[in-house]
Rosetta silent file (secondary structure, phi, psi, omega in degrees, C-alpha in Angstrom):
SEQUENCE: LSYDFSEKSFYSHAIDQKLLPDVICFISEIIILFTKGRTDVGFSIKELNNFDVFKDEILNRFSKPPAPREIDKFVGQPLDLLFITGVLKRTKVSGRKVYSINSLEMMEFLKTSDTNALNFLINHFLKLSSHMSIGKEVLSYVQNSSSNTQDLKKLQINFRKFFFAHTDIKKDYEPPRKANKMINVLAYYFSGKG
SCORE:     score description
SCORE:     0.000 S_00000001
   1 L     0.000  127.892  178.904   -5.224    0.233  -12.492 S_00000001
   2 L  -118.243  129.589 -173.323   -8.043   -2.294  -12.349 S_00000001
   3 L  -119.839  151.156  169.450   -9.848   -2.942   -9.081 S_00000001
   4 L  -115.536   94.704 -176.115  -12.287   -5.439   -7.649 S_00000001
   5 L   -72.556  -10.421 -175.599  -14.131   -3.369   -5.046 S_00000001
   6 L   -78.369  -18.785 -179.045  -16.364   -6.284   -4.069 S_00000001
   7 L   -66.999  127.893 -175.778  -13.647   -8.119   -2.125 S_00000001
   8 L   -57.452  -36.054 -178.118  -14.270   -7.660    1.619 S_00000001
   9 L   -87.228    4.399 -175.601  -10.589   -7.124    2.338 S_00000001
  10 H   -52.768  -56.697 -173.915  -10.177   -4.645   -0.535 S_00000001
  11 H   -68.629  -29.641  178.345  -10.126   -1.445    1.530 S_00000001
  12 H   -70.552  -22.469  176.055   -7.974   -2.910    4.291 S_00000001
  13 H   -94.975  -26.532 -176.266   -5.334   -3.650    1.612 S_00000001
  14 H   -74.237  -24.879  179.220   -5.896   -0.558   -0.524 S_00000001
  15 L  -131.470  112.489 -175.855   -5.002    1.810    2.324 S_00000001
  16 L  -150.683  165.580 -173.187   -2.294    0.582    4.682 S_00000001
  17 L   -63.071  -40.175 -173.086    0.633    1.626    6.870 S_00000001
  18 L   -91.149   11.341 -179.850    3.536    0.338    4.780 S_00000001
  19 L   -86.834   77.942 -179.349    2.293    1.813    1.503 S_00000001
  20 L  -118.841  146.658 -177.200    5.092    4.325    1.117 S_00000001
  21 H   -53.965  -45.709 -177.746    6.845    5.224   -2.151 S_00000001
  22 H   -66.107  -33.840  179.381   10.292    4.054   -1.047 S_00000001
  23 H   -71.468  -44.803  179.879    8.911    0.737    0.227 S_00000001
  24 H   -63.789  -41.802  176.894    6.891    0.073   -2.936 S_00000001
  25 H   -60.648  -47.854 -179.118    9.893    0.932   -5.118 S_00000001
  26 H   -61.758  -48.850 -178.529   12.155   -1.344   -3.059 S_00000001
  27 H   -63.376  -38.681  178.068    9.723   -4.293   -3.003 S_00000001
  28 H   -62.189  -42.061  178.214    9.164   -3.927   -6.770 S_00000001
  29 H   -63.396  -42.781  179.039   12.910   -4.052   -7.352 S_00000001
  30 H   -62.846  -41.403  178.945   13.235   -7.158   -5.172 S_00000001
  31 H   -61.470  -45.147  179.589   10.402   -8.870   -7.084 S_00000001
  32 H   -61.440  -43.109  179.342   12.087   -8.145  -10.434 S_00000001
  33 H   -67.109  -43.081 -178.353   15.413   -9.489   -9.127 S_00000001
  34 H   -63.689  -43.932 -176.414   13.825  -12.567   -7.517 S_00000001
  35 H   -87.943   -8.297 -173.255   11.803  -13.487  -10.622 S_00000001
  36 L    56.672   31.316  177.770   14.481  -12.265  -13.085 S_00000001
  37 L    74.091   14.440 -179.243   11.603  -10.382  -14.715 S_00000001
  38 L   -93.903  135.015 -178.904    9.699  -13.547  -15.558 S_00000001
  39 L   -83.216   -8.832 -179.075    5.925  -13.522  -15.202 S_00000001
  40 L   -98.186    7.117  179.936    5.745  -17.302  -14.720 S_00000001
  41 L  -100.791  121.001  178.162    7.787  -17.339  -11.488 S_00000001
  42 L   -89.579  157.755  179.193    5.762  -17.422   -8.279 S_00000001
  43 E  -154.895  152.321  177.050    6.906  -16.102   -4.917 S_00000001
  44 L  -114.754  170.432  175.918    5.615  -15.784   -1.376 S_00000001
  45 H   -57.498  -46.083 -177.505    6.269  -13.231    1.343 S_00000001
  46 H   -62.152  -40.917  179.826    8.557  -15.702    3.086 S_00000001
  47 H   -64.462  -39.915  176.915   10.555  -16.385   -0.085 S_00000001
  48 H   -66.516  -42.250  178.615   11.147  -12.668   -0.617 S_00000001
  49 H   -58.750  -35.430 -177.097   12.085  -12.227    3.065 S_00000001
  50 H   -89.724   -4.237 -179.853   14.658  -15.026    2.741 S_00000001
  51 L   -68.033  125.220 -175.806   16.060  -13.799   -0.582 S_00000001
  52 H   -56.038  -39.271  179.811   19.712  -12.837   -0.005 S_00000001
  53 H   -62.793  -40.040  177.281   19.412   -9.673   -2.107 S_00000001
  54 H   -59.771  -48.576 -177.983   16.462   -8.564    0.052 S_00000001
  55 H   -60.480  -41.882  179.907   18.453   -9.123    3.239 S_00000001
  56 H   -71.381  -47.323 -173.349   21.440   -7.165    1.901 S_00000001
  57 H   -71.566  -29.505 -179.960   19.530   -4.360    0.219 S_00000001
  58 H   -64.120  -34.141  177.138   17.159   -3.641    3.092 S_00000001
  59 H   -72.137  -34.837  179.044   20.179   -2.660    5.167 S_00000001
  60 H   -74.446  -38.963 -174.007   21.547   -0.498    2.345 S_00000001
  61 H   -82.322  -34.309 -174.563   18.263    1.233    1.462 S_00000001
  62 L  -120.126  123.718 -176.807   16.818    1.828    4.916 S_00000001
  63 L   -61.990  -32.378  176.942   18.947    3.162    7.731 S_00000001
  64 L  -127.420   98.233 -179.637   16.747    1.333   10.210 S_00000001
  65 L   -63.792  158.640 -179.387   15.265   -1.821    8.725 S_00000001
  66 L   -60.138  150.229  175.761   11.869   -2.949   10.005 S_00000001
  67 L   -62.452  150.617 -178.734   11.754   -4.933   13.234 S_00000001
  68 H   -51.132  -37.138 -178.779   11.551   -8.706   12.687 S_00000001
  69 H   -73.295  -14.417 -179.924    7.891   -8.743   13.778 S_00000001
  70 H   -98.248   -9.719 -171.252    7.135   -6.028   11.162 S_00000001
  71 H   -63.382  -37.343  178.513    8.939   -7.625    8.224 S_00000001
  72 H   -63.834  -39.039  176.178    5.906   -9.591    6.970 S_00000001
  73 H   -66.804  -41.704 -178.551    3.853   -6.361    6.900 S_00000001
  74 H   -57.254  -38.532  178.773    6.729   -4.504    5.228 S_00000001
  75 H   -90.545  -44.804 -172.197    6.666   -6.993    2.355 S_00000001
  76 H   -66.904  -40.268 -178.143    3.044   -8.189    2.502 S_00000001
  77 H   -64.466  -45.395  174.203    1.216   -4.860    2.447 S_00000001
  78 H   -62.817  -37.262  177.903    2.871   -3.665   -0.789 S_00000001
  79 H   -61.996  -43.005  178.654    2.276   -7.111   -2.337 S_00000001
  80 H   -63.279  -40.642  176.953   -1.424   -6.919   -1.461 S_00000001
  81 H   -61.884  -46.943 -179.593   -1.632   -3.419   -2.966 S_00000001
  82 H   -63.866  -30.038  175.268    0.092   -4.578   -6.150 S_00000001
  83 H   -71.187  -49.987 -175.359   -2.342   -7.494   -6.314 S_00000001
  84 H   -69.217  -18.207  177.004   -5.532   -5.463   -5.837 S_00000001
  85 L   -94.450    0.966  175.519   -4.369   -2.955   -8.474 S_00000001
  86 L    86.593    5.210  179.105   -3.700   -5.723  -11.005 S_00000001
  87 L   -76.129  -35.911  176.250    0.089   -5.386  -11.088 S_00000001
  88 E  -114.959  158.257  168.882    0.501   -8.833   -9.505 S_00000001
  89 E  -104.806  158.725  178.874   -1.543  -12.024   -9.691 S_00000001
  90 E  -143.634  138.557  172.918   -2.176  -14.121   -6.589 S_00000001
  91 E  -132.444  168.707  174.271   -3.153  -17.709   -5.944 S_00000001
  92 E  -112.437  130.248  178.428   -3.279  -19.811   -2.817 S_00000001
  93 E  -126.878  115.539 -178.314   -1.066  -22.884   -2.591 S_00000001
  94 L    51.990   41.688  175.832   -1.427  -25.029    0.535 S_00000001
  95 L    80.702    0.225  178.923   -2.996  -22.083    2.359 S_00000001
  96 E  -112.700  149.212  179.546   -0.248  -19.564    1.548 S_00000001
  97 E   -77.554  128.102  175.494   -0.435  -16.643   -0.860 S_00000001
  98 E  -120.665  124.949 -176.640    1.735  -17.049   -3.954 S_00000001
  99 E  -105.381  157.709  169.345    2.195  -14.006   -6.178 S_00000001
 100 E  -149.857  162.441 -176.827    3.458  -13.594   -9.727 S_00000001
 101 E   -74.817  129.919  174.623    3.907  -10.618  -12.019 S_00000001
 102 L  -101.343  -37.749  179.389    0.845   -9.653  -14.040 S_00000001
 103 L  -126.450   95.027  179.665    2.198   -6.374  -15.496 S_00000001
 104 H   -63.122  -36.875  179.309    5.945   -6.459  -16.040 S_00000001
 105 H   -59.506  -44.327  179.244    5.813   -2.958  -17.523 S_00000001
 106 H   -69.421  -38.325  177.492    4.297   -1.529  -14.315 S_00000001
 107 H   -61.655  -42.775  178.124    6.752   -3.459  -12.124 S_00000001
 108 H   -62.809  -40.612  177.851    9.653   -2.004  -14.130 S_00000001
 109 H   -61.624  -46.946 -176.743    8.137    1.477  -13.767 S_00000001
 110 H   -67.411  -36.033 -177.156    7.725    1.107   -9.983 S_00000001
 111 H   -75.415  -15.985 -174.378   11.230   -0.239   -9.363 S_00000001
 112 H   -68.743  -39.888 -178.121   12.863    2.618  -11.247 S_00000001
 113 L  -162.241  156.038  174.501   12.358    5.356   -8.634 S_00000001
 114 H   -61.526  -33.566  179.296   10.576    6.416   -5.480 S_00000001
 115 H   -63.806  -41.267  176.737    8.998    9.201   -7.557 S_00000001
 116 H   -62.787  -42.067  178.343    7.397    6.656   -9.882 S_00000001
 117 H   -65.046  -37.957  176.572    6.061    4.771   -6.875 S_00000001
 118 H   -62.449  -45.375  178.055    4.737    8.039   -5.436 S_00000001
 119 H   -61.044  -37.476  175.521    2.945    8.803   -8.720 S_00000001
 120 H   -61.384  -46.894  179.650    1.461    5.299   -8.628 S_00000001
 121 H   -64.125  -40.361  178.243    0.196    5.910   -5.076 S_00000001
 122 H   -59.085  -49.831  179.078   -1.240    9.310   -6.025 S_00000001
 123 H   -61.894  -40.222  178.377   -3.191    7.753   -8.904 S_00000001
 124 H   -60.786  -50.491 -177.145   -4.258    4.877   -6.671 S_00000001
 125 H   -70.295  -31.647  174.808   -5.564    7.144   -3.893 S_00000001
 126 H   -65.635  -42.461  178.194   -7.284    9.482   -6.367 S_00000001
 127 H   -64.483  -43.785  178.098   -9.077    6.516   -7.911 S_00000001
 128 H   -58.800  -44.981 -176.471  -10.013    5.212   -4.462 S_00000001
 129 H   -62.398  -26.217  178.005  -11.374    8.576   -3.383 S_00000001
 130 H   -77.057  -13.572 -179.565  -13.743    8.565   -6.349 S_00000001
 131 H  -108.551  -17.413 -175.867  -15.214    5.243   -5.140 S_00000001
 132 L   -86.081  144.201  178.135  -15.227    5.718   -1.362 S_00000001
 133 L   -63.582  -23.906  178.248  -18.215    7.172    0.448 S_00000001
 134 L  -104.030   10.572 -177.472  -15.826    9.505    2.297 S_00000001
 135 H   -57.899  -44.325  179.956  -13.710   10.273   -0.779 S_00000001
 136 H   -64.019  -36.861  178.983  -15.096   13.781   -1.266 S_00000001
 137 H   -65.520  -41.119  178.209  -14.451   14.550    2.398 S_00000001
 138 H   -62.249  -48.655 -178.878  -10.833   13.378    2.072 S_00000001
 139 H   -63.980  -39.194  178.035  -10.264   15.494   -1.034 S_00000001
 140 H   -61.656  -43.350 -179.238  -11.937   18.504    0.555 S_00000001
 141 H   -62.613  -49.786 -174.555   -9.680   18.215    3.612 S_00000001
 142 H   -73.180  -20.849 -179.481   -6.404   17.914    1.680 S_00000001
 143 H   -93.129  -14.032 -175.577   -7.323   20.689   -0.772 S_00000001
 144 L   -91.985  112.965 -177.747   -8.567   23.193    1.825 S_00000001
 145 L   -68.588  -14.471  178.642   -5.720   25.364    3.085 S_00000001
 146 L   -97.991    8.890  175.457   -7.775   26.348    6.127 S_00000001
 147 L   -57.936  142.633 -177.529   -8.257   22.724    7.313 S_00000001
 148 L  -130.615 -175.068 -177.720   -7.371   22.445   10.982 S_00000001
 149 H   -59.935  -39.111  178.710   -6.881   19.863   13.723 S_00000001
 150 H   -63.357  -40.005  177.910  -10.632   19.636   14.362 S_00000001
 151 H   -63.508  -40.477  178.441  -11.220   18.910   10.665 S_00000001
 152 H   -65.023  -43.645  178.784   -8.592   16.162   10.799 S_00000001
 153 H   -60.491  -41.776  178.363  -10.175   14.610   13.913 S_00000001
 154 H   -63.400  -43.887  178.852  -13.573   14.614   12.196 S_00000001
 155 H   -62.153  -41.702  179.189  -12.062   13.017    9.083 S_00000001
 156 H   -65.660  -36.343  175.422  -10.362   10.337   11.195 S_00000001
 157 H   -62.808  -43.035 -179.959  -13.655    9.551   12.944 S_00000001
 158 H   -70.102  -33.843  172.660  -15.310    9.168    9.554 S_00000001
 159 H   -61.953  -43.200  178.960  -12.442    6.997    8.319 S_00000001
 160 H   -58.093  -48.413  178.485  -12.962    4.810   11.393 S_00000001
 161 H   -60.025  -42.457  179.504  -16.666    4.444   10.567 S_00000001
 162 H   -61.386  -49.764 -179.911  -15.804    3.706    6.954 S_00000001
 163 H   -63.059  -40.467  178.880  -13.261    1.012    7.845 S_00000001
 164 H   -62.892  -35.248 -178.668  -15.590   -0.564   10.393 S_00000001
 165 H   -80.314  -29.475 -170.979  -18.350   -0.746    7.778 S_00000001
 166 H  -115.513    4.830  178.289  -16.227   -1.943    4.830 S_00000001
 167 L  -142.184  178.470  174.796  -13.527   -4.151    6.373 S_00000001
 168 L   -86.486    1.054 -179.399  -13.040   -6.664    9.171 S_00000001
 169 L   -69.882  131.100 -179.733  -11.110   -4.024   11.151 S_00000001
 170 L  -133.987   -1.853 -179.885  -12.758   -3.283   14.495 S_00000001
 171 L   -91.216  132.571 -174.441   -9.975   -1.812   16.651 S_00000001
 172 L   -59.397  -31.126 -174.582  -10.088    1.979   17.053 S_00000001
 173 L   -78.525  -17.943 -175.946   -6.348    2.525   16.629 S_00000001
 174 H   -71.494  -49.933 -175.505   -6.091    0.859   13.181 S_00000001
 175 H   -56.408  -43.490  179.222   -8.039    3.231   10.867 S_00000001
 176 H   -61.992  -36.348  178.188   -6.030    6.400   11.649 S_00000001
 177 H   -60.014  -41.834 -179.540   -2.770    4.536   10.989 S_00000001
 178 H   -74.557  -47.704 -174.893   -4.051    3.508    7.579 S_00000001
 179 H   -60.783  -35.276 -177.864   -5.870    6.726    6.707 S_00000001
 180 H   -59.499  -32.559  179.159   -2.830    8.909    7.382 S_00000001
 181 H   -65.221  -45.849  179.290   -0.969    7.318    4.454 S_00000001
 182 H   -64.999  -46.566 -178.873   -3.740    8.227    2.017 S_00000001
 183 H   -59.658  -45.602 -176.509   -4.203   11.702    3.487 S_00000001
 184 H   -67.690  -39.438  178.515   -0.474   12.502    3.384 S_00000001
 185 H   -65.466  -44.574  179.903    0.045   11.331   -0.207 S_00000001
 186 H   -69.138  -35.144  176.729   -2.960   13.326   -1.431 S_00000001
 187 H   -62.860  -40.711  176.570   -1.914   16.348    0.636 S_00000001
 188 H   -60.562  -47.276 -178.293    1.475   16.226   -1.059 S_00000001
 189 H   -60.778  -43.112 -177.866   -0.182   16.031   -4.486 S_00000001
 190 H   -91.751    3.744 -175.235   -2.534   18.958   -3.830 S_00000001
 191 L    52.763   44.549 -176.557    0.050   20.908   -1.760 S_00000001
 192 L  -115.762 -154.223 -176.820   -2.514   20.825    1.010 S_00000001
 193 L   -85.073  136.470  176.804   -2.930   19.708    4.603 S_00000001
 194 L  -118.078    0.000    0.000   -1.637   16.329    5.715 S_00000001
């Protein structure tokens, strides 16, 4: 995984609500089907949303598909993660983001199983924690079997401060939504508190 930590929106894309193993696996599979595995085929969020296979498979894979107002996040957040980790490339064409495959091998790995996507997320969040000013605090929380609700509240306050300092996010309710994904994946990995 190769990162560009200097991008202002990096952390708001690196930790997000829809970054779940089953979603990343599903979106990766849709990208492979849409592009037919070709790295020279570009695609946008809207094109994936309108892809017939996406429309059919989302109903088959998820018992309750995302609400229409959430569908752009459902597709866009995993695409942004795959871009910032170097799996996808991204350009802007007439003001819209157009993605293409940068690492076909990683896309094939991610589409194969939710477990592969989970392992990708674990590695991603471990790498992030080594670069974030609150990374040690996150790891301490998820590895400490005596962590409690007060410890979680303190961690969420510090996540809020971190997001306010390193992203354009300024609403109090956003950071906990994002942080919980990272905390839960790492808690699973360390068999700790989520």
